[in-house]
Tab-separated table of C-alpha atoms in Angstrom:
chain	number	residue	atom	x	y	z
A	1	UNK	CA	-3.166	57.101	-18.161
A	2	UNK	CA	-4.369	54.212	-16.046
A	3	UNK	CA	-6.752	51.826	-17.819
A	4	UNK	CA	-10.112	51.631	-15.974
A	5	UNK	CA	-10.994	48.353	-14.244
A	6	UNK	CA	-14.060	46.607	-15.566
A	7	UNK	CA	-16.181	45.561	-12.609
A	8	UNK	CA	-19.383	43.518	-12.821
A	9	UNK	CA	-21.797	43.567	-9.900
A	10	UNK	CA	-24.200	40.658	-9.747
A	11	UNK	CA	-27.553	41.713	-8.367
A	12	UNK	CA	-26.423	45.349	-8.847
A	13	UNK	CA	-29.987	46.738	-8.918
A	14	UNK	CA	-30.595	45.714	-5.313
A	15	UNK	CA	-29.993	47.753	-2.162
A	16	UNK	CA	-26.407	46.856	-1.516
A	17	UNK	CA	-25.641	46.403	-5.237
A	18	UNK	CA	-26.776	49.896	-6.106
A	19	UNK	CA	-24.485	51.377	-3.518
A	20	UNK	CA	-21.579	49.340	-4.730
A	21	UNK	CA	-22.249	50.379	-8.320
A	22	UNK	CA	-22.552	54.000	-7.342
A	23	UNK	CA	-19.367	54.036	-5.311
A	24	UNK	CA	-17.389	52.288	-8.060
A	25	UNK	CA	-18.746	54.691	-10.743
A	26	UNK	CA	-18.069	57.766	-8.583
A	27	UNK	CA	-14.422	56.789	-8.141
A	28	UNK	CA	-13.706	57.183	-11.822
A	29	UNK	CA	-11.483	54.095	-11.751
A	30	UNK	CA	-13.984	51.512	-13.038
A	31	UNK	CA	-16.154	50.682	-15.977
A	32	UNK	CA	-19.203	49.527	-14.046
A	33	UNK	CA	-21.735	46.936	-15.207
A	34	UNK	CA	-24.574	45.233	-13.382
A	35	UNK	CA	-26.191	41.925	-14.146
A	36	UNK	CA	-29.682	41.248	-12.863
A	37	UNK	CA	-32.840	39.511	-14.100
A	38	UNK	CA	-34.627	42.836	-14.557
A	39	UNK	CA	-31.733	44.986	-15.645
A	40	UNK	CA	-31.599	48.418	-13.978
A	41	UNK	CA	-33.498	49.460	-10.838
A	42	UNK	CA	-37.106	50.529	-11.425
A	43	UNK	CA	-36.688	53.354	-8.878
A	44	UNK	CA	-33.046	54.267	-8.403
A	45	UNK	CA	-32.186	55.864	-5.113
A	46	UNK	CA	-32.051	59.582	-5.865
A	47	UNK	CA	-29.003	60.240	-3.618
A	48	UNK	CA	-26.937	57.720	-5.665
A	49	UNK	CA	-26.117	60.243	-8.343
A	50	UNK	CA	-23.594	58.197	-10.294
A	51	UNK	CA	-25.891	55.289	-11.159
A	52	UNK	CA	-26.397	56.893	-14.580
A	53	UNK	CA	-22.829	55.824	-15.399
A	54	UNK	CA	-23.658	52.160	-14.881
A	55	UNK	CA	-24.393	49.765	-17.735
A	56	UNK	CA	-27.412	47.704	-16.604
A	57	UNK	CA	-27.444	44.266	-18.160
A	58	UNK	CA	-30.394	41.829	-18.114
A	59	UNK	CA	-29.830	38.133	-17.600
A	60	UNK	CA	-30.511	35.030	-15.501
A	61	UNK	CA	-27.395	34.144	-13.454
A	62	UNK	CA	-28.373	30.416	-13.966
A	63	UNK	CA	-28.156	30.850	-17.753
A	64	UNK	CA	-24.624	29.551	-18.494
A	65	UNK	CA	-24.616	31.000	-22.010
A	66	UNK	CA	-25.433	34.460	-20.706
A	67	UNK	CA	-22.805	34.217	-17.994
A	68	UNK	CA	-20.193	33.310	-20.616
A	69	UNK	CA	-21.195	36.357	-22.654
A	70	UNK	CA	-21.252	38.868	-19.853
A	71	UNK	CA	-18.192	37.651	-17.949
A	72	UNK	CA	-15.954	37.938	-21.037
A	73	UNK	CA	-13.236	40.627	-20.484
A	74	UNK	CA	-14.335	41.433	-16.913
A	75	UNK	CA	-11.555	42.155	-14.413
A	76	UNK	CA	-13.488	41.720	-11.160
A	77	UNK	CA	-16.834	40.468	-10.077
A	78	UNK	CA	-18.862	41.270	-6.892
A	79	UNK	CA	-21.810	39.070	-5.986
A	80	UNK	CA	-24.554	40.697	-3.880
A	81	UNK	CA	-27.070	37.960	-4.753
A	82	UNK	CA	-29.383	36.903	-1.987
A	83	UNK	CA	-33.064	36.388	-1.266
A	84	UNK	CA	-35.473	35.189	1.391
A	85	UNK	CA	-37.987	32.361	1.067
A	86	UNK	CA	-38.087	28.655	1.711
A	87	UNK	CA	-34.833	26.987	2.720
A	88	UNK	CA	-34.656	25.218	-0.661
A	89	UNK	CA	-35.041	28.528	-2.468
A	90	UNK	CA	-32.479	30.319	-0.290
A	91	UNK	CA	-29.980	27.508	-0.863
A	92	UNK	CA	-30.385	28.038	-4.560
A	93	UNK	CA	-30.259	31.872	-4.612
A	94	UNK	CA	-27.817	32.437	-1.773
A	95	UNK	CA	-25.571	29.577	-2.626
A	96	UNK	CA	-25.915	28.008	-6.078
A	97	UNK	CA	-26.172	31.348	-7.911
A	98	UNK	CA	-22.874	32.589	-6.699
A	99	UNK	CA	-21.232	29.185	-6.954
A	100	UNK	CA	-22.064	28.968	-10.625
A	101	UNK	CA	-20.867	32.526	-11.090
A	102	UNK	CA	-17.583	31.745	-9.421
A	103	UNK	CA	-16.965	28.726	-11.624
A	104	UNK	CA	-17.580	30.721	-14.788
A	105	UNK	CA	-15.493	33.663	-13.554
A	106	UNK	CA	-12.543	31.331	-12.936
A	107	UNK	CA	-12.827	29.884	-16.416
A	108	UNK	CA	-12.852	33.380	-17.837
A	109	UNK	CA	-9.739	34.432	-15.902
A	110	UNK	CA	-11.486	37.089	-13.879
A	111	UNK	CA	-8.789	38.446	-11.527
A	112	UNK	CA	-10.796	39.126	-8.336
A	113	UNK	CA	-14.080	37.959	-6.823
A	114	UNK	CA	-15.967	39.761	-4.093
A	115	UNK	CA	-18.947	38.544	-2.057
A	116	UNK	CA	-21.393	40.022	0.413
A	117	UNK	CA	-21.970	37.238	2.931
A	118	UNK	CA	-23.432	37.356	6.415
A	119	UNK	CA	-22.136	37.830	9.983
A	120	UNK	CA	-23.918	34.601	10.903
A	121	UNK	CA	-21.864	32.404	8.555
A	122	UNK	CA	-19.717	30.030	10.634
A	123	UNK	CA	-21.746	30.665	13.776
A	124	UNK	CA	-24.773	28.528	12.942
A	125	UNK	CA	-23.098	25.409	11.580
A	126	UNK	CA	-25.247	23.111	13.782
A	127	UNK	CA	-28.507	24.831	12.774
A	128	UNK	CA	-31.206	22.276	11.948
A	129	UNK	CA	-32.034	22.124	8.226
A	130	UNK	CA	-35.695	22.494	9.131
A	131	UNK	CA	-35.315	25.877	10.857
A	132	UNK	CA	-36.187	29.107	9.099
A	133	UNK	CA	-33.234	30.934	7.458
A	134	UNK	CA	-30.991	27.805	7.514
A	135	UNK	CA	-30.933	27.852	3.734
A	136	UNK	CA	-29.885	31.476	3.706
A	137	UNK	CA	-26.821	31.006	5.938
A	138	UNK	CA	-25.844	27.554	4.610
A	139	UNK	CA	-26.136	28.825	1.031
A	140	UNK	CA	-23.833	31.772	1.811
A	141	UNK	CA	-21.412	29.384	3.527
A	142	UNK	CA	-21.247	27.121	0.484
A	143	UNK	CA	-20.685	30.133	-1.728
A	144	UNK	CA	-17.824	31.298	0.468
A	145	UNK	CA	-16.109	27.922	0.169
A	146	UNK	CA	-16.439	27.943	-3.625
A	147	UNK	CA	-14.909	31.444	-3.799
A	148	UNK	CA	-11.983	30.452	-1.626
A	149	UNK	CA	-11.311	27.406	-3.680
A	150	UNK	CA	-11.467	29.132	-7.028
A	151	UNK	CA	-9.870	32.503	-6.000
A	152	UNK	CA	-7.601	31.513	-3.065
A	153	UNK	CA	-5.419	34.606	-3.197
A	154	UNK	CA	-7.758	37.155	-4.847
A	155	UNK	CA	-11.117	37.031	-3.065
A	156	UNK	CA	-12.859	39.458	-0.771
A	157	UNK	CA	-15.672	38.252	1.476
A	158	UNK	CA	-17.488	40.718	3.687
A	159	UNK	CA	-19.672	39.483	6.545
A	160	UNK	CA	-21.868	42.334	7.634
A	161	UNK	CA	-24.868	42.050	10.035
A	162	UNK	CA	-27.855	44.255	9.485
A	163	UNK	CA	-27.010	46.854	6.768
A	164	UNK	CA	-28.618	50.229	7.270
A	165	UNK	CA	-28.905	53.460	5.359
A	166	UNK	CA	-31.415	55.209	3.031
A	167	UNK	CA	-33.350	52.558	1.170
A	168	UNK	CA	-36.022	52.787	-1.597
A	169	UNK	CA	-38.912	50.426	-0.683
A	170	UNK	CA	-41.567	50.210	-3.404
A	171	UNK	CA	-44.506	52.574	-2.973
A	172	UNK	CA	-43.189	53.673	0.416
A	173	UNK	CA	-40.285	55.562	-1.197
A	174	UNK	CA	-37.143	56.283	0.820
A	175	UNK	CA	-36.925	54.572	4.213
A	176	UNK	CA	-34.211	55.975	6.525
A	177	UNK	CA	-32.964	52.721	8.024
A	178	UNK	CA	-30.035	54.605	9.611
A	179	UNK	CA	-32.388	56.129	12.113
A	180	UNK	CA	-32.672	52.660	13.636
A	181	UNK	CA	-29.443	51.056	12.617
A	182	UNK	CA	-27.016	53.711	13.829
A	183	UNK	CA	-28.297	53.920	17.399
A	184	UNK	CA	-28.583	50.167	17.778
A	185	UNK	CA	-25.027	49.751	16.442
A	186	UNK	CA	-23.744	52.311	18.980
A	187	UNK	CA	-25.480	50.649	21.959
A	188	UNK	CA	-24.303	47.199	20.752
A	189	UNK	CA	-20.581	48.113	20.423
A	190	UNK	CA	-19.760	51.238	22.389
A	191	UNK	CA	-21.316	50.862	25.880
A	192	UNK	CA	-18.952	48.447	27.561
A	193	UNK	CA	-20.741	45.910	29.782
A	194	UNK	CA	-24.113	46.739	28.263
A	195	UNK	CA	-22.773	46.035	24.768
A	196	UNK	CA	-21.229	42.764	26.002
A	197	UNK	CA	-24.645	41.654	27.329
A	198	UNK	CA	-26.268	42.420	23.990
A	199	UNK	CA	-23.521	40.613	22.077
A	200	UNK	CA	-24.051	37.542	24.228
A	201	UNK	CA	-27.618	37.115	22.992
A	202	UNK	CA	-27.681	34.266	20.424
A	203	UNK	CA	-28.232	35.359	16.826
A	204	UNK	CA	-29.490	38.878	17.654
A	205	UNK	CA	-26.250	39.765	19.421
A	206	UNK	CA	-24.188	38.961	16.366
A	207	UNK	CA	-26.479	40.975	14.101
A	208	UNK	CA	-26.480	44.028	16.381
A	209	UNK	CA	-22.698	43.948	16.864
A	210	UNK	CA	-22.133	43.662	13.151
A	211	UNK	CA	-24.466	46.387	11.950
A	212	UNK	CA	-22.855	48.590	9.341
A	213	UNK	CA	-23.856	51.466	7.104
A	214	UNK	CA	-24.479	50.499	3.483
A	215	UNK	CA	-22.120	53.167	2.168
A	216	UNK	CA	-19.379	51.693	4.333
A	217	UNK	CA	-19.931	48.175	2.925
A	218	UNK	CA	-19.861	49.605	-0.598
A	219	UNK	CA	-16.672	51.624	-0.018
A	220	UNK	CA	-14.879	48.640	1.588
A	221	UNK	CA	-15.722	46.390	-1.310
A	222	UNK	CA	-14.770	48.921	-3.986
A	223	UNK	CA	-11.440	49.712	-2.218
A	224	UNK	CA	-10.477	46.005	-2.045
A	225	UNK	CA	-11.251	45.559	-5.734
A	226	UNK	CA	-8.439	48.066	-6.389
A	227	UNK	CA	-5.905	45.960	-4.455
A	228	UNK	CA	-3.353	43.859	-6.338
A	229	UNK	CA	-4.095	40.116	-6.022
A	230	UNK	CA	-1.613	38.327	-3.760
A	231	UNK	CA	-1.066	35.575	-6.281
């Protein structure tokens, strides 16, 4: 009998994180844990029926002692950490949080590291530090570099644009983002010259051309966590 793989999802109670946790748990091939400041989701998405199989851990990713405890014995880690705010705040959350996690993971001999990045990484290198969102993309870029350095042959970095699908949003309940995302994705990628014109628009073109369903992102990440490391 194959031994289940122990996977830890950082920020697993968020939108993308919940989908990754659910997909991994549903496969039956993983022991699934999530580490977030608040533990489990306050309102789990009702269609993600395997979230009950996830172990929800509380902890601050910047707490080195807690990282050491939680990362012990983990086979693979996926970081979905990200947030919006000031550029300084986004550099910390989108960059430093994952970088510190990567360093601890490497010291604990974690075999694989996955990361949800952004389609804009590498396309906005000359973006002024004073512009909104610069901290988000630069933070993600720094996190990518740390992952490549510490897990050169056993990392997975996904760069989606806008991620769409059913999403729980506070008191509003379930928001069907796919009703917007799917048509825009089709127009941006499947209509020849029209799609080319859309893709040529700075920033927005990249986002539109890289729109993906959240379940697709989750499945892709989980599948790659099952691959054997090249090293």
